[in-house]
Short mmCIF file of C-alpha atoms and ligand atoms in Angstrom, two decimals:
data_model
loop_
_atom_site.label_atom_id
_atom_site.label_comp_id
_atom_site.label_asym_id
_atom_site.label_seq_id
_atom_site.Cartn_x
_atom_site.Cartn_y
_atom_site.Cartn_z
CA UNK A 1 0.00 0.00 0.00
CA UNK A 2 1.52 3.33 -0.94
CA UNK A 3 0.98 6.20 1.45
CA UNK A 4 0.30 9.78 0.46
CA UNK A 5 2.23 10.88 3.56
CA UNK A 6 5.09 8.83 5.04
CA UNK A 7 6.46 10.18 8.30
CA UNK A 8 9.90 8.68 7.73
CA UNK A 9 10.17 10.04 4.16
CA UNK A 10 9.06 13.45 5.50
CA UNK A 11 11.73 13.32 8.21
CA UNK A 12 14.48 12.22 5.83
CA UNK A 13 13.49 14.79 3.19
CA UNK A 14 13.98 17.53 5.80
CA UNK A 15 17.40 16.12 6.70
CA UNK A 16 18.34 16.12 2.99
CA UNK A 17 16.96 19.62 2.48
CA UNK A 18 14.39 18.32 -0.01
CA UNK A 19 10.75 19.29 -0.38
CA UNK A 20 8.04 17.03 0.97
CA UNK A 21 4.36 17.66 1.79
CA UNK A 22 3.66 19.15 5.21
CA UNK A 23 2.77 16.91 8.14
CA UNK A 24 -1.01 16.38 7.89
CA UNK A 25 -3.31 18.32 10.19
CA UNK A 26 -4.39 16.11 13.06
CA UNK A 27 -6.35 17.36 16.07
CA UNK A 28 -4.22 15.40 18.58
CA UNK A 29 -0.78 15.83 17.01
CA UNK A 30 1.78 18.60 17.47
CA UNK A 31 4.98 18.69 15.45
CA UNK A 32 7.87 19.83 17.67
CA UNK A 33 10.39 19.31 14.85
CA UNK A 34 10.76 17.02 11.86
CA UNK A 35 10.59 13.53 13.30
CA UNK A 36 9.48 14.76 16.73
CA UNK A 37 5.71 14.47 17.16
CA UNK A 38 3.62 14.79 20.30
CA UNK A 39 0.19 13.19 20.52
CA UNK A 40 -2.25 14.32 23.19
CA UNK A 41 -5.53 12.51 23.78
CA UNK A 42 -8.47 14.78 24.50
CA UNK A 43 -8.93 13.67 28.08
CA UNK A 44 -8.22 11.27 30.87
CA UNK A 45 -4.56 10.46 30.34
CA UNK A 46 -2.25 9.74 33.28
CA UNK A 47 0.98 8.82 31.47
CA UNK A 48 3.56 10.80 29.53
CA UNK A 49 5.35 8.32 27.30
CA UNK A 50 8.40 9.05 25.14
CA UNK A 51 9.31 6.46 22.53
CA UNK A 52 12.52 7.41 20.73
CA UNK A 53 14.47 5.73 17.96
CA UNK A 54 17.39 6.50 15.63
CA UNK A 55 19.68 8.01 18.23
CA UNK A 56 21.84 5.69 16.10
CA UNK A 57 20.79 6.07 12.47
CA UNK A 58 21.59 2.56 11.25
CA UNK A 59 19.41 0.88 13.89
CA UNK A 60 16.51 0.43 11.56
CA UNK A 61 13.97 -1.87 13.23
CA UNK A 62 13.01 0.62 15.97
CA UNK A 63 12.62 3.32 13.30
CA UNK A 64 10.19 1.05 11.47
CA UNK A 65 8.27 0.37 14.71
CA UNK A 66 7.95 4.09 15.46
CA UNK A 67 7.05 4.95 11.87
CA UNK A 68 4.32 2.31 11.81
CA UNK A 69 2.87 3.47 15.15
CA UNK A 70 2.65 7.07 13.91
CA UNK A 71 1.03 5.89 10.67
CA UNK A 72 -1.45 3.79 12.66
CA UNK A 73 -2.46 6.91 14.60
CA UNK A 74 -2.74 8.96 11.41
CA UNK A 75 -4.86 6.23 9.82
CA UNK A 76 -7.16 5.95 12.85
CA UNK A 77 -6.07 2.36 13.46
CA UNK A 78 -4.42 3.13 16.83
CA UNK A 79 -6.42 5.16 19.31
CA UNK A 80 -4.14 7.02 21.72
CA UNK A 81 -5.24 7.20 25.38
CA UNK A 82 -1.99 8.49 26.91
CA UNK A 83 0.27 11.39 25.97
CA UNK A 84 3.06 10.24 23.67
CA UNK A 85 6.14 11.88 22.20
CA UNK A 86 7.62 10.00 19.26
CA UNK A 87 11.18 10.97 18.39
CA UNK A 88 13.18 10.00 15.31
CA UNK A 89 16.28 11.31 16.97
CA UNK A 90 19.03 11.63 14.35
CA UNK A 91 17.59 11.83 10.81
CA UNK A 92 20.96 12.86 9.30
CA UNK A 93 22.56 9.61 10.43
CA UNK A 94 19.67 7.66 8.86
CA UNK A 95 20.31 9.49 5.58
CA UNK A 96 24.01 8.64 5.92
CA UNK A 97 23.13 5.01 6.71
CA UNK A 98 25.48 5.21 9.69
CA UNK A 99 25.37 5.00 13.47
CA UNK A 100 26.18 8.72 13.62
CA UNK A 101 27.45 11.46 11.32
CA UNK A 102 30.28 12.87 13.45
CA UNK A 103 29.84 11.89 17.11
CA UNK A 104 27.96 9.14 18.96
CA UNK A 105 24.89 11.11 20.04
CA UNK A 106 24.15 8.75 22.93
CA UNK A 107 27.15 10.24 24.78
CA UNK A 108 25.95 13.83 24.43
CA UNK A 109 23.05 14.21 26.86
CA UNK A 110 22.80 15.69 30.35
CA UNK A 111 24.69 18.72 29.13
CA UNK A 112 27.55 16.88 27.38
CA UNK A 113 26.37 18.49 24.13
CA UNK A 114 27.94 21.74 25.40
CA UNK A 115 31.42 20.27 24.83
CA UNK A 116 31.27 20.57 21.04
CA UNK A 117 29.52 22.06 18.05
CA UNK A 118 28.85 19.17 15.66
CA UNK A 119 25.42 18.51 14.23
CA UNK A 120 24.98 15.81 16.89
CA UNK A 121 25.97 18.14 19.73
CA UNK A 122 23.49 20.75 18.52
CA UNK A 123 20.69 18.27 17.98
CA UNK A 124 21.14 16.55 21.37
CA UNK A 125 20.61 19.96 22.99
CA UNK A 126 17.37 20.36 21.01
CA UNK A 127 16.16 16.88 21.92
CA UNK A 128 16.66 17.70 25.61
CA UNK A 129 14.43 20.74 25.19
CA UNK A 130 11.74 18.67 23.45
CA UNK A 131 11.77 16.18 26.33
CA UNK A 132 11.44 19.03 28.81
CA UNK A 133 8.64 20.66 26.82
CA UNK A 134 6.73 17.38 26.61
CA UNK A 135 7.02 16.40 30.28
CA UNK A 136 6.42 19.88 31.67
CA UNK A 137 3.40 20.64 29.47
CA UNK A 138 1.39 17.69 30.82
CA UNK A 139 -1.96 18.33 32.50
CA UNK A 140 -1.86 18.76 36.26
CA UNK A 141 -2.40 15.79 38.56
CA UNK A 142 -0.81 12.46 39.40
CA UNK A 143 1.14 11.42 36.32
CA UNK A 144 3.79 8.89 35.44
CA UNK A 145 6.64 9.58 33.03
CA UNK A 146 8.24 6.97 30.77
CA UNK A 147 10.98 7.02 28.16
CA UNK A 148 11.91 3.99 26.09
CA UNK A 149 14.91 4.77 23.86
CA UNK A 150 14.92 2.00 21.27
CA UNK A 151 18.10 0.59 19.77
CA UNK A 152 19.44 -2.48 18.07
CA UNK A 153 22.93 -3.82 18.79
CA UNK A 154 25.85 -3.90 16.37
CA UNK A 155 26.72 -7.49 17.18
CA UNK A 156 25.10 -10.76 18.10
CA UNK A 157 24.14 -11.18 21.71
CA UNK A 158 23.88 -14.28 23.88
CA UNK A 159 20.76 -12.53 25.19
CA UNK A 160 19.22 -11.08 22.05
CA UNK A 161 17.18 -8.36 23.72
CA UNK A 162 18.25 -6.41 26.76
CA UNK A 163 17.67 -3.07 28.43
CA UNK A 164 19.99 -0.73 30.28
CA UNK A 165 18.52 0.51 33.55
CA UNK A 166 20.09 3.95 34.13
CA UNK A 167 21.80 4.77 37.42
CA UNK A 168 19.12 5.23 40.10
CA UNK A 169 21.03 7.36 42.62
CA UNK A 170 19.95 4.99 45.39
CA UNK A 171 16.30 4.73 44.38
CA UNK A 172 14.82 1.26 44.07
CA UNK A 173 14.26 -0.59 40.81
CA UNK A 174 10.66 -1.09 39.73
CA UNK A 175 9.06 -4.54 39.48
CA UNK A 176 6.37 -3.15 37.19
CA UNK A 177 9.00 -1.93 34.74
CA UNK A 178 10.90 -5.23 34.79
CA UNK A 179 7.62 -7.01 34.08
CA UNK A 180 6.70 -4.59 31.28
CA UNK A 181 10.10 -5.10 29.66
CA UNK A 182 9.84 -8.89 30.00
CA UNK A 183 6.44 -8.71 28.28
CA UNK A 184 8.26 -6.81 25.49
CA UNK A 185 10.60 -9.81 25.21
CA UNK A 186 13.33 -8.00 27.14
CA UNK A 187 14.11 -10.12 30.19
CA UNK A 188 17.80 -9.21 30.45
CA UNK A 189 18.60 -6.03 32.33
CA UNK A 190 21.94 -4.29 32.66
CA UNK A 191 22.26 -1.99 35.67
CA UNK A 192 24.28 1.18 35.25
CA UNK A 193 26.11 2.00 38.47
CA UNK A 194 27.06 5.58 37.68
CA UNK A 195 25.65 8.60 35.86
CA UNK A 196 26.03 8.47 32.08
CA UNK A 197 25.45 10.85 29.18
CA UNK A 198 22.84 8.64 27.51
CA UNK A 199 19.39 9.82 26.45
CA UNK A 200 17.61 7.48 28.86
CA UNK A 201 19.68 8.59 31.86
CA UNK A 202 18.80 12.20 31.01
CA UNK A 203 15.04 11.53 31.22
CA UNK A 204 15.44 9.33 34.27
CA UNK A 205 17.60 11.76 36.21
CA UNK A 206 16.19 15.12 35.09
CA UNK A 207 12.53 14.21 34.99
CA UNK A 208 12.11 11.14 37.19
CA UNK A 209 10.96 9.08 34.23
CA UNK A 210 11.05 5.32 34.13
CA UNK A 211 13.58 5.37 31.32
CA UNK A 212 15.55 2.66 29.57
CA UNK A 213 17.90 2.12 26.68
CA UNK A 214 16.23 -0.88 25.06
CA UNK A 215 18.27 -3.08 22.72
CA UNK A 216 15.84 -5.04 20.57
CA UNK A 217 18.18 -7.27 18.57
CA UNK A 218 20.77 -6.99 15.84
CA UNK A 219 21.05 -4.23 13.23
CA UNK A 220 19.79 -5.03 9.74
CA UNK A 221 19.21 -2.75 6.74
CA UNK A 222 15.78 -1.19 6.18
CA UNK A 223 13.24 -3.68 4.90
CA UNK A 224 15.39 -6.67 5.98
CA UNK A 225 14.22 -6.75 9.58
CA UNK A 226 12.13 -9.75 10.56
CA UNK A 227 9.45 -7.69 12.27
CA UNK A 228 7.94 -10.77 13.93
CA UNK A 229 10.98 -10.65 16.26
CA UNK A 230 9.81 -7.25 17.47
CA UNK A 231 6.11 -8.11 17.66
CA UNK A 232 5.99 -8.45 21.45
CA UNK A 233 7.65 -5.07 22.01
CA UNK A 234 5.46 -3.44 19.37
CA UNK A 235 2.35 -4.90 21.00
CA UNK A 236 3.32 -3.73 24.49
CA UNK A 237 4.21 -0.18 23.42
CA UNK A 238 0.87 0.08 21.63
CA UNK A 239 -0.90 -1.26 24.72
CA UNK A 240 0.92 1.24 26.94
CA UNK A 241 -0.25 4.23 24.89
CA UNK A 242 -3.71 3.03 23.90
CA UNK A 243 -5.11 1.78 27.23
CA UNK A 244 -6.23 3.63 30.36
CA UNK A 245 -4.82 0.96 32.66
CA UNK A 246 -2.10 -1.35 31.38
CA UNK A 247 -2.72 -4.96 32.39
CA UNK A 248 0.48 -6.75 33.39
CA UNK A 249 1.08 -10.18 34.90
CA UNK A 250 2.38 -10.41 38.46
CA UNK A 251 6.13 -9.92 38.98
CA UNK A 252 8.00 -13.20 38.62
CA UNK A 253 11.67 -13.00 39.63
CA UNK A 254 12.53 -16.13 37.65
CA UNK A 255 11.81 -14.33 34.34
CA UNK A 256 14.65 -11.83 34.68
CA UNK A 257 18.41 -11.95 34.19
CA UNK A 258 20.03 -9.01 35.95
CA UNK A 259 23.61 -7.99 35.21
CA UNK A 260 25.73 -5.55 37.09
CA UNK A 261 28.59 -3.68 35.45
CA UNK A 262 31.81 -5.16 36.77
CA UNK A 263 34.35 -3.04 34.92
CA UNK A 264 34.61 -0.35 32.28
CA UNK A 265 37.70 -0.60 30.11
CA UNK A 266 38.57 2.62 28.30
CA UNK A 267 40.92 2.98 25.39
CA UNK A 268 43.60 5.42 26.57
CA UNK A 269 46.38 4.60 24.07
CA UNK A 270 46.62 4.49 20.29
CA UNK A 271 47.99 0.94 20.73
CA UNK A 272 44.82 -0.79 21.84
CA UNK A 273 43.43 -4.20 21.07
CA UNK A 274 40.79 -6.60 22.28
CA UNK A 275 42.01 -10.13 22.77
CA UNK A 276 39.03 -11.83 21.11
CA UNK A 277 37.53 -11.84 17.62
CA UNK A 278 35.34 -9.01 16.36
CA UNK A 279 32.26 -11.17 16.11
CA UNK A 280 32.12 -12.42 19.72
CA UNK A 281 28.54 -12.01 20.95
CA UNK A 282 27.53 -9.61 23.72
CA UNK A 283 27.23 -11.39 27.09
CA UNK A 284 29.79 -14.06 26.13
CA UNK A 285 31.37 -15.31 29.39
CA UNK A 286 35.13 -15.42 29.98
CA UNK A 287 36.80 -17.32 32.85
CA UNK A 288 38.93 -15.77 35.58
CA UNK A 289 42.39 -14.89 34.31
CA UNK A 290 41.48 -14.60 30.63
CA UNK A 291 43.16 -11.70 28.83
CA UNK A 292 40.47 -9.31 27.56
CA UNK A 293 42.28 -6.25 26.29
CA UNK A 294 45.67 -4.62 25.95
CA UNK A 295 45.82 -0.83 26.27
CA UNK A 296 49.39 0.32 25.59
CA UNK A 297 51.34 -1.68 28.16
CA UNK A 298 48.34 -2.36 30.44
CA UNK A 299 46.76 -5.81 30.28
CA UNK A 300 43.19 -6.39 31.42
CA UNK A 301 42.42 -9.85 32.74
CA UNK A 302 39.15 -11.29 34.02
CA UNK A 303 39.09 -10.89 37.82
CA UNK A 304 35.78 -12.46 38.86
CA UNK A 305 34.89 -16.16 38.61
CA UNK A 306 33.11 -15.28 35.40
CA UNK A 307 32.75 -11.97 33.61
CA UNK A 308 30.72 -11.45 30.46
CA UNK A 309 31.78 -8.92 27.84
CA UNK A 310 29.45 -6.35 26.40
CA UNK A 311 29.65 -3.51 23.84
CA UNK A 312 33.25 -4.26 22.76
CA UNK A 313 34.61 -1.76 20.25
CA UNK A 314 38.37 -1.45 19.86
CA UNK A 315 38.01 1.40 17.37
CA UNK A 316 36.52 3.99 19.69
CA UNK A 317 38.23 7.37 20.02
CA UNK A 318 41.00 7.54 22.63
CA UNK A 319 39.46 8.29 26.01
CA UNK A 320 36.23 6.42 25.24
CA UNK A 321 34.87 3.14 26.49
CA UNK A 322 36.07 0.12 24.54
CA UNK A 323 34.52 -2.64 26.62
CA UNK A 324 32.30 -3.36 29.57
CA UNK A 325 32.31 -6.52 31.63
CA UNK A 326 29.27 -7.60 33.59
CA UNK A 327 28.45 -10.20 36.23
CA UNK A 328 25.06 -11.74 36.92
CA UNK A 329 23.27 -10.59 40.05
CA UNK A 330 20.48 -12.60 41.67
CA UNK A 331 17.18 -10.71 41.32
CA UNK A 332 16.70 -11.20 45.05
CA UNK A 333 19.66 -8.90 45.73
CA UNK A 334 17.97 -5.96 44.02
CA UNK A 335 16.28 -3.20 45.97
CA UNK A 336 12.84 -3.54 44.35
CA UNK A 337 9.65 -1.59 44.73
ZN1 LIG B 1 22.15 2.19 19.43
#
């Protein structure tokens, strides 16, 4: 079916500087920027939900999910009952077919955008203002804020889908959120133990949102994603924004794998290498003593009984993170509410 208006084509045309028809008039929709669209139901909402994609432009499946949800609202097929802000976060990197144009935008939030002047620095500052505008323009009353920042991973993962729970500054983790994510097919959770400059930490820390970086699987080109693998997440996000009260099953600790960051290994030298092949999957375990990385003359060996590697990237800029290691934490050791 060909569409007369395609929200992704509209967003990409703006990034290319090309003409495209205006966003259609819709009584519930407000365009904050190209690719940034707020939807406000007439009455009765209690949730302010941000669903963002394309912070990394080559992570296509979440872009397709967001595009299709916006089209479903435009077509009258999805009735919105909660306030939603959809964000296609970095259209220029989608046009380029790359993770980012100049700088990894998911390191530029919580003010880090002030350290430079690239397109990504400037746009991260704008995205922060859109988040603020959306959360602070909600109707008065008891409300709950959410932000799901959707990604796909560069590499295979022993746990295909996982979410990063931003640093909580001592506040408890939420059973309801773990259950929601598990219903999305995301039963593996990585706990951040320090502030970060990610988009989800920004919303969590600045606005008290239940916010997550959600990794939905491996990157594929547009049109080559097997969307059935994202069906559970798609269904749950649609439920979240189209119901008054979201029905969730009871919390079940046995559903969740929780991982704690054990170590962050930064590249500090031009001579840097990882001691395992490029295609090793995220969450692959290594035994105590195994050599993980060599940074100049410093060797990094596994220190715990078992550490799993995650997000390895030997080619990061000097000073940036090249590898994380994580260890599994029993759910019972979490401070849960
Ligand atoms: Zn990403």
